[in-house]
Short mmCIF file of C-alpha atoms in Angstrom, two decimals:
data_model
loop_
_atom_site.label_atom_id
_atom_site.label_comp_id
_atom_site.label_asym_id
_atom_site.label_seq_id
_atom_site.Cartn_x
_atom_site.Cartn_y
_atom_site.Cartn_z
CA UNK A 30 66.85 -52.34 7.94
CA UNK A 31 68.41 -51.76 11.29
CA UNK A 32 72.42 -50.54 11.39
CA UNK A 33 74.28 -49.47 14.77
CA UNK A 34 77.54 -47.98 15.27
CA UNK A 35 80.35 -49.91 17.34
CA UNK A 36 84.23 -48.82 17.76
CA UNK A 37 86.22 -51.02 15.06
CA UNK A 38 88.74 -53.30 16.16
CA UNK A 39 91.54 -55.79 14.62
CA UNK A 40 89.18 -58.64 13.64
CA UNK A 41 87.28 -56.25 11.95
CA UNK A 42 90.30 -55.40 9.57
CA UNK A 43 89.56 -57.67 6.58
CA UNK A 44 85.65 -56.20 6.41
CA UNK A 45 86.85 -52.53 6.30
CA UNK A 46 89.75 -53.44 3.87
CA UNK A 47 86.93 -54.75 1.11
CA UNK A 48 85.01 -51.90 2.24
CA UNK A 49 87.41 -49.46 1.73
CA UNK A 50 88.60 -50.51 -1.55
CA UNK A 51 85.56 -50.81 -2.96
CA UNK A 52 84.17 -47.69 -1.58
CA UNK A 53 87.40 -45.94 -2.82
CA UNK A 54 87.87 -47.37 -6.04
CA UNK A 55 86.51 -45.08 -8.20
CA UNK A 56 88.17 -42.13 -6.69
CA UNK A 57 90.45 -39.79 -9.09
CA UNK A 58 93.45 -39.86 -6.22
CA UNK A 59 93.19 -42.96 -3.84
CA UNK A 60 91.48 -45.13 -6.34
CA UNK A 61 94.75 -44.69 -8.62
CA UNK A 62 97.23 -46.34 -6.44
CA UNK A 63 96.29 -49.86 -7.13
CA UNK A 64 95.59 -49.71 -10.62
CA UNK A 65 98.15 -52.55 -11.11
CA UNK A 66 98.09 -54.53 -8.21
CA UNK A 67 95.62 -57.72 -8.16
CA UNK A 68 92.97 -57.33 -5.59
CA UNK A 69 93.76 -59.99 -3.59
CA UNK A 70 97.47 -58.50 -2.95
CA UNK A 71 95.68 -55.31 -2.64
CA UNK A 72 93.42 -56.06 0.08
CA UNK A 73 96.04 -57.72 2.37
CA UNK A 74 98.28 -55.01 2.07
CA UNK A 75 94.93 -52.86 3.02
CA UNK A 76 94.24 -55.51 5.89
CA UNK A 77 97.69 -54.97 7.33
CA UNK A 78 97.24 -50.91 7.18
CA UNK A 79 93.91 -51.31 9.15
CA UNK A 80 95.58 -53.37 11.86
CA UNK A 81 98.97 -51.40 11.96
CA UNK A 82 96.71 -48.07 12.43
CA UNK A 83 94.52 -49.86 15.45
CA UNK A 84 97.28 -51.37 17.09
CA UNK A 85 99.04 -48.12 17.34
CA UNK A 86 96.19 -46.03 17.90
CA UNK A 87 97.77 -44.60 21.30
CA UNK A 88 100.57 -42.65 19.25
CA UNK A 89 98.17 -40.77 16.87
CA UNK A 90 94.35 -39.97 18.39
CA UNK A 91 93.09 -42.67 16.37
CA UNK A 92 89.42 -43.69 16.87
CA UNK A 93 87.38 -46.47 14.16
CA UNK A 94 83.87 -46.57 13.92
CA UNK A 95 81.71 -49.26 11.72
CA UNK A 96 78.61 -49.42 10.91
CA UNK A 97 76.74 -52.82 11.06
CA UNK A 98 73.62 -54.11 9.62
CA UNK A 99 72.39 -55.48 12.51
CA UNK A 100 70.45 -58.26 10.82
CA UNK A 101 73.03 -59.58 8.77
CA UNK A 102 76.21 -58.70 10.91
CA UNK A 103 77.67 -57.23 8.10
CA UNK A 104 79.99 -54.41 8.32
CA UNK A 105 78.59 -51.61 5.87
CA UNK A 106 80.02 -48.40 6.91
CA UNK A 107 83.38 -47.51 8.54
CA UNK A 108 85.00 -43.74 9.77
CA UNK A 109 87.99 -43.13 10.88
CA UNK A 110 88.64 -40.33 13.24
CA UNK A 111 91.64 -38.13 14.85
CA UNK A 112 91.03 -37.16 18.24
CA UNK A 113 92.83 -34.37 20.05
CA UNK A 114 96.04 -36.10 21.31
CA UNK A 115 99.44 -35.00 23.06
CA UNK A 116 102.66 -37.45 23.40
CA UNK A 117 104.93 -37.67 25.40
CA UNK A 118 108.92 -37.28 24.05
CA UNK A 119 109.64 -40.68 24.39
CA UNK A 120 105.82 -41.60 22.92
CA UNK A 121 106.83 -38.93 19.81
CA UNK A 122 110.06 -41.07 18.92
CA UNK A 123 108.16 -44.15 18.84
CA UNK A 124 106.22 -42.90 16.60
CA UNK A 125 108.73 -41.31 14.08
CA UNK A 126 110.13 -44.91 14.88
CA UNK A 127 107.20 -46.38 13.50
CA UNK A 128 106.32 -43.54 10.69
CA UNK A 129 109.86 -44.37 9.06
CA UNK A 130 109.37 -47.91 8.60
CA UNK A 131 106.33 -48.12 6.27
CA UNK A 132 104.73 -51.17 5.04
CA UNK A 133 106.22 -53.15 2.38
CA UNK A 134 103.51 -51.49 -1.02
CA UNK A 135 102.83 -54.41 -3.30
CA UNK A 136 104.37 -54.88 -6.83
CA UNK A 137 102.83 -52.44 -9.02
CA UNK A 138 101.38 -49.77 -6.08
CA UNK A 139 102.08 -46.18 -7.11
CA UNK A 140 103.49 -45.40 -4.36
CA UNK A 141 105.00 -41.87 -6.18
CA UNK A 142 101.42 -40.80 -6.25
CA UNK A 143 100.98 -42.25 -2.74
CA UNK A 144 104.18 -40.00 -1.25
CA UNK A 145 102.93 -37.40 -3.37
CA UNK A 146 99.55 -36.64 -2.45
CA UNK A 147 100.79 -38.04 1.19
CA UNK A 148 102.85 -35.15 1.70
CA UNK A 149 100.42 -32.43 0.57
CA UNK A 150 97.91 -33.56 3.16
CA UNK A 151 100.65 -33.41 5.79
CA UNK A 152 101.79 -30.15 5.10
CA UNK A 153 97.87 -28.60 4.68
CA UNK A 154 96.99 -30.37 7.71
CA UNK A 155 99.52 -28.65 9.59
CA UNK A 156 98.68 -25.41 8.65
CA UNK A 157 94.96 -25.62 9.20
CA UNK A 158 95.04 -28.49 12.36
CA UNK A 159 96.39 -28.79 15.98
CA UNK A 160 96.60 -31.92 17.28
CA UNK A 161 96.16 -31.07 20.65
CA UNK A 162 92.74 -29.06 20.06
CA UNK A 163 91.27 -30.02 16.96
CA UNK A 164 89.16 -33.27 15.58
CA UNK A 165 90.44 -34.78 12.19
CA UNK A 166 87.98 -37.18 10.23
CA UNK A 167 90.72 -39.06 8.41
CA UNK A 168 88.31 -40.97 6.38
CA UNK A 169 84.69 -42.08 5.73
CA UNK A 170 83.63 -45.03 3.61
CA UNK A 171 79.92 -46.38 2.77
CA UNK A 172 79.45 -49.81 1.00
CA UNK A 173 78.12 -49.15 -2.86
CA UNK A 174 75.53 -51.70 -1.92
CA UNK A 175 74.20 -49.26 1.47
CA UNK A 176 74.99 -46.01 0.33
CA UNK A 177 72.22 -43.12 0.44
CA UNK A 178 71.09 -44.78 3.55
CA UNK A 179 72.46 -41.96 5.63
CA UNK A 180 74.91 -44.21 7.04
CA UNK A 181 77.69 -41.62 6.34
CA UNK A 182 75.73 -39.00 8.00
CA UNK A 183 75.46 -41.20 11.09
CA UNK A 184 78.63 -41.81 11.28
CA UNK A 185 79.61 -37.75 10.83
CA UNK A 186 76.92 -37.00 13.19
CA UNK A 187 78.82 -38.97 16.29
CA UNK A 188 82.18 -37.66 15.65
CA UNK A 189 80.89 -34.05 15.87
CA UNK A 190 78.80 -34.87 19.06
CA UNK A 191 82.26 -35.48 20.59
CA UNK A 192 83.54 -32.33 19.43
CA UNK A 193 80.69 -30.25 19.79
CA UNK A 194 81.04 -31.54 23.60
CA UNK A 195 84.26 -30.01 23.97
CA UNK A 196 83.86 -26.92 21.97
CA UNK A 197 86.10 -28.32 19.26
CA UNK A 198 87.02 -27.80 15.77
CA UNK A 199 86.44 -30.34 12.79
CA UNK A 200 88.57 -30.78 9.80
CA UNK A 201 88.44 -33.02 6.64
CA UNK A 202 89.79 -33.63 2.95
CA UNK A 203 86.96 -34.06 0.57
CA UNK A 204 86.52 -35.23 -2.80
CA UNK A 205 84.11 -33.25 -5.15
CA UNK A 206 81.83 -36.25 -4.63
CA UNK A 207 81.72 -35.93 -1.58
CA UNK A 208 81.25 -32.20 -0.69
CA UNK A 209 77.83 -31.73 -0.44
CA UNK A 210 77.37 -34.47 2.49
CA UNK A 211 80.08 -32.42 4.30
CA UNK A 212 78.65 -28.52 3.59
CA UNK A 213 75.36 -30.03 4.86
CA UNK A 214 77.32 -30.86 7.96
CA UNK A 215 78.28 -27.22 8.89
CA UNK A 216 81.90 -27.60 7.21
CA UNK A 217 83.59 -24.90 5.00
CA UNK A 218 85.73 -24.94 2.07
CA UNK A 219 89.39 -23.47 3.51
CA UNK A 220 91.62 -24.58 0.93
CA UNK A 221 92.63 -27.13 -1.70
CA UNK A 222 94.63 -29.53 -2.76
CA UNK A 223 96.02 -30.16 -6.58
CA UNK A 224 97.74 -33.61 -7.82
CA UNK A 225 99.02 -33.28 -11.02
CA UNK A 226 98.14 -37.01 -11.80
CA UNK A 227 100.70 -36.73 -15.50
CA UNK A 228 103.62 -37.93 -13.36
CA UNK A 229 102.24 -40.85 -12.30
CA UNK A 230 99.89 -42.11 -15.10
CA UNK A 231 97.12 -40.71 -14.80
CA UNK A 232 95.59 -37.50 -16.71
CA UNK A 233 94.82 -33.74 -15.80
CA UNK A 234 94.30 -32.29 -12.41
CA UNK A 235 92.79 -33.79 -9.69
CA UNK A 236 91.61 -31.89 -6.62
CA UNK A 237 90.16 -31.78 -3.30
CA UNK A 238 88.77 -29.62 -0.94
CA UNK A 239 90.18 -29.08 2.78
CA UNK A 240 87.33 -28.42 4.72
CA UNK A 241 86.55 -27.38 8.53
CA UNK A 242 83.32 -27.22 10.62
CA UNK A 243 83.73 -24.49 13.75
CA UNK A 244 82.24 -25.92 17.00
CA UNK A 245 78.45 -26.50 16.88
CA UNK A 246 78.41 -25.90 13.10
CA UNK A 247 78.61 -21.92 13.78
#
């Protein structure tokens, strides 16, 4: 098998919605919110997420890379990434403009949990990032059916290349699941994040790891 890397774009945004969901569904945080929400509701609401993000990428850094078999044309592998970024005032009110009028969440979305763990990545991310300097993967998601092809490490690899180019820092939120793709990487646990997951129907603790990877891994 053959796979390359290409930058994402609208077209693309029903493929990376059923990738993402069904990468994602099993996870102890993300995976919850659409417990009650029929798939097909669930991935247009996803759809329309992908194609708000791309279509405002100017206002937040926002880069989207897939991964494609190249001999089927099928989309296998997606990451999205935070470059560094500055706006101008008027650029900044557009998007508070735009942050403040969310997507309509389907019936049945927990969007509680949603706000919840939403707001706890916010406020870690602005302790431990600046926008102006730093590299943010937002997300990374391998298809069940291609995953320990190293398509997640291909995708890592070419967001730290830009960094690394520029002498600049890379930070994440990873599940436990994930962690040992990322330490392999050169990143380092810096702090965590705890969802009580009672409130919103679910069970126990669930937790994540921030993570960040100084330039060239050092």
């Amino acid at each position: 098998m053959k796979f390359s890397v290409h930058a994402a774009n609208s077209a693309d945004c029903p493929a990376l919605a059923t990738l993402s969901l069904a990468a994602f569904k099993d996870d102890p945080i993300v995976g919850f919110y659409a417990k009650n929400v029929p798939p097909d509701i669930m991935h247009a609401y996803q759809c329309q997420q992908y194609r708000r993000r791309l279509q405002t990428s100017s206002l937040n850094g926002l880069k989207v890379f897939k991964v494609v078999d190249d001999d089927t044309r099928e989309i296998v592998a997606v990451a999205r990434w935070q470059i560094p970024y500055s706006l101008s005032v008027e650029q900044q009110a557009e998007k508070e403009k735009l942050q403040e009028a969310k997507l309509a969440r389907p019936e049945g979305y927990n969007k509680e949990l949603e706000e919840a763990f939403s707001a706890a990545l916010d406020k870690l991310q602005e302790k431990w990032v600046d926008d102006s300097k730093d590299y943010v993967l937002l997300g990374l998601a391998v298809s069940p059916s291609h995953q320990r092809l190293g398509l997640g490490s291909l995708l890592i690899r070419g967001g730290l290349a830009m960094a690394d180019e520029v002498g600049g820092r890379v930070y994440l939120e990873s599940s436990a699941v994930g962690m040992p793709l990322y330490l392999k990487h050169g990143f380092k646990p810096v702090d965590d994040i705890l969802i009580d997951m009672r409130p919103y129907g679910g069970t126990g603790i669930a937790s994540e790891k921030c993570m960040m990877r100084e330039p060239g891994g050092k």
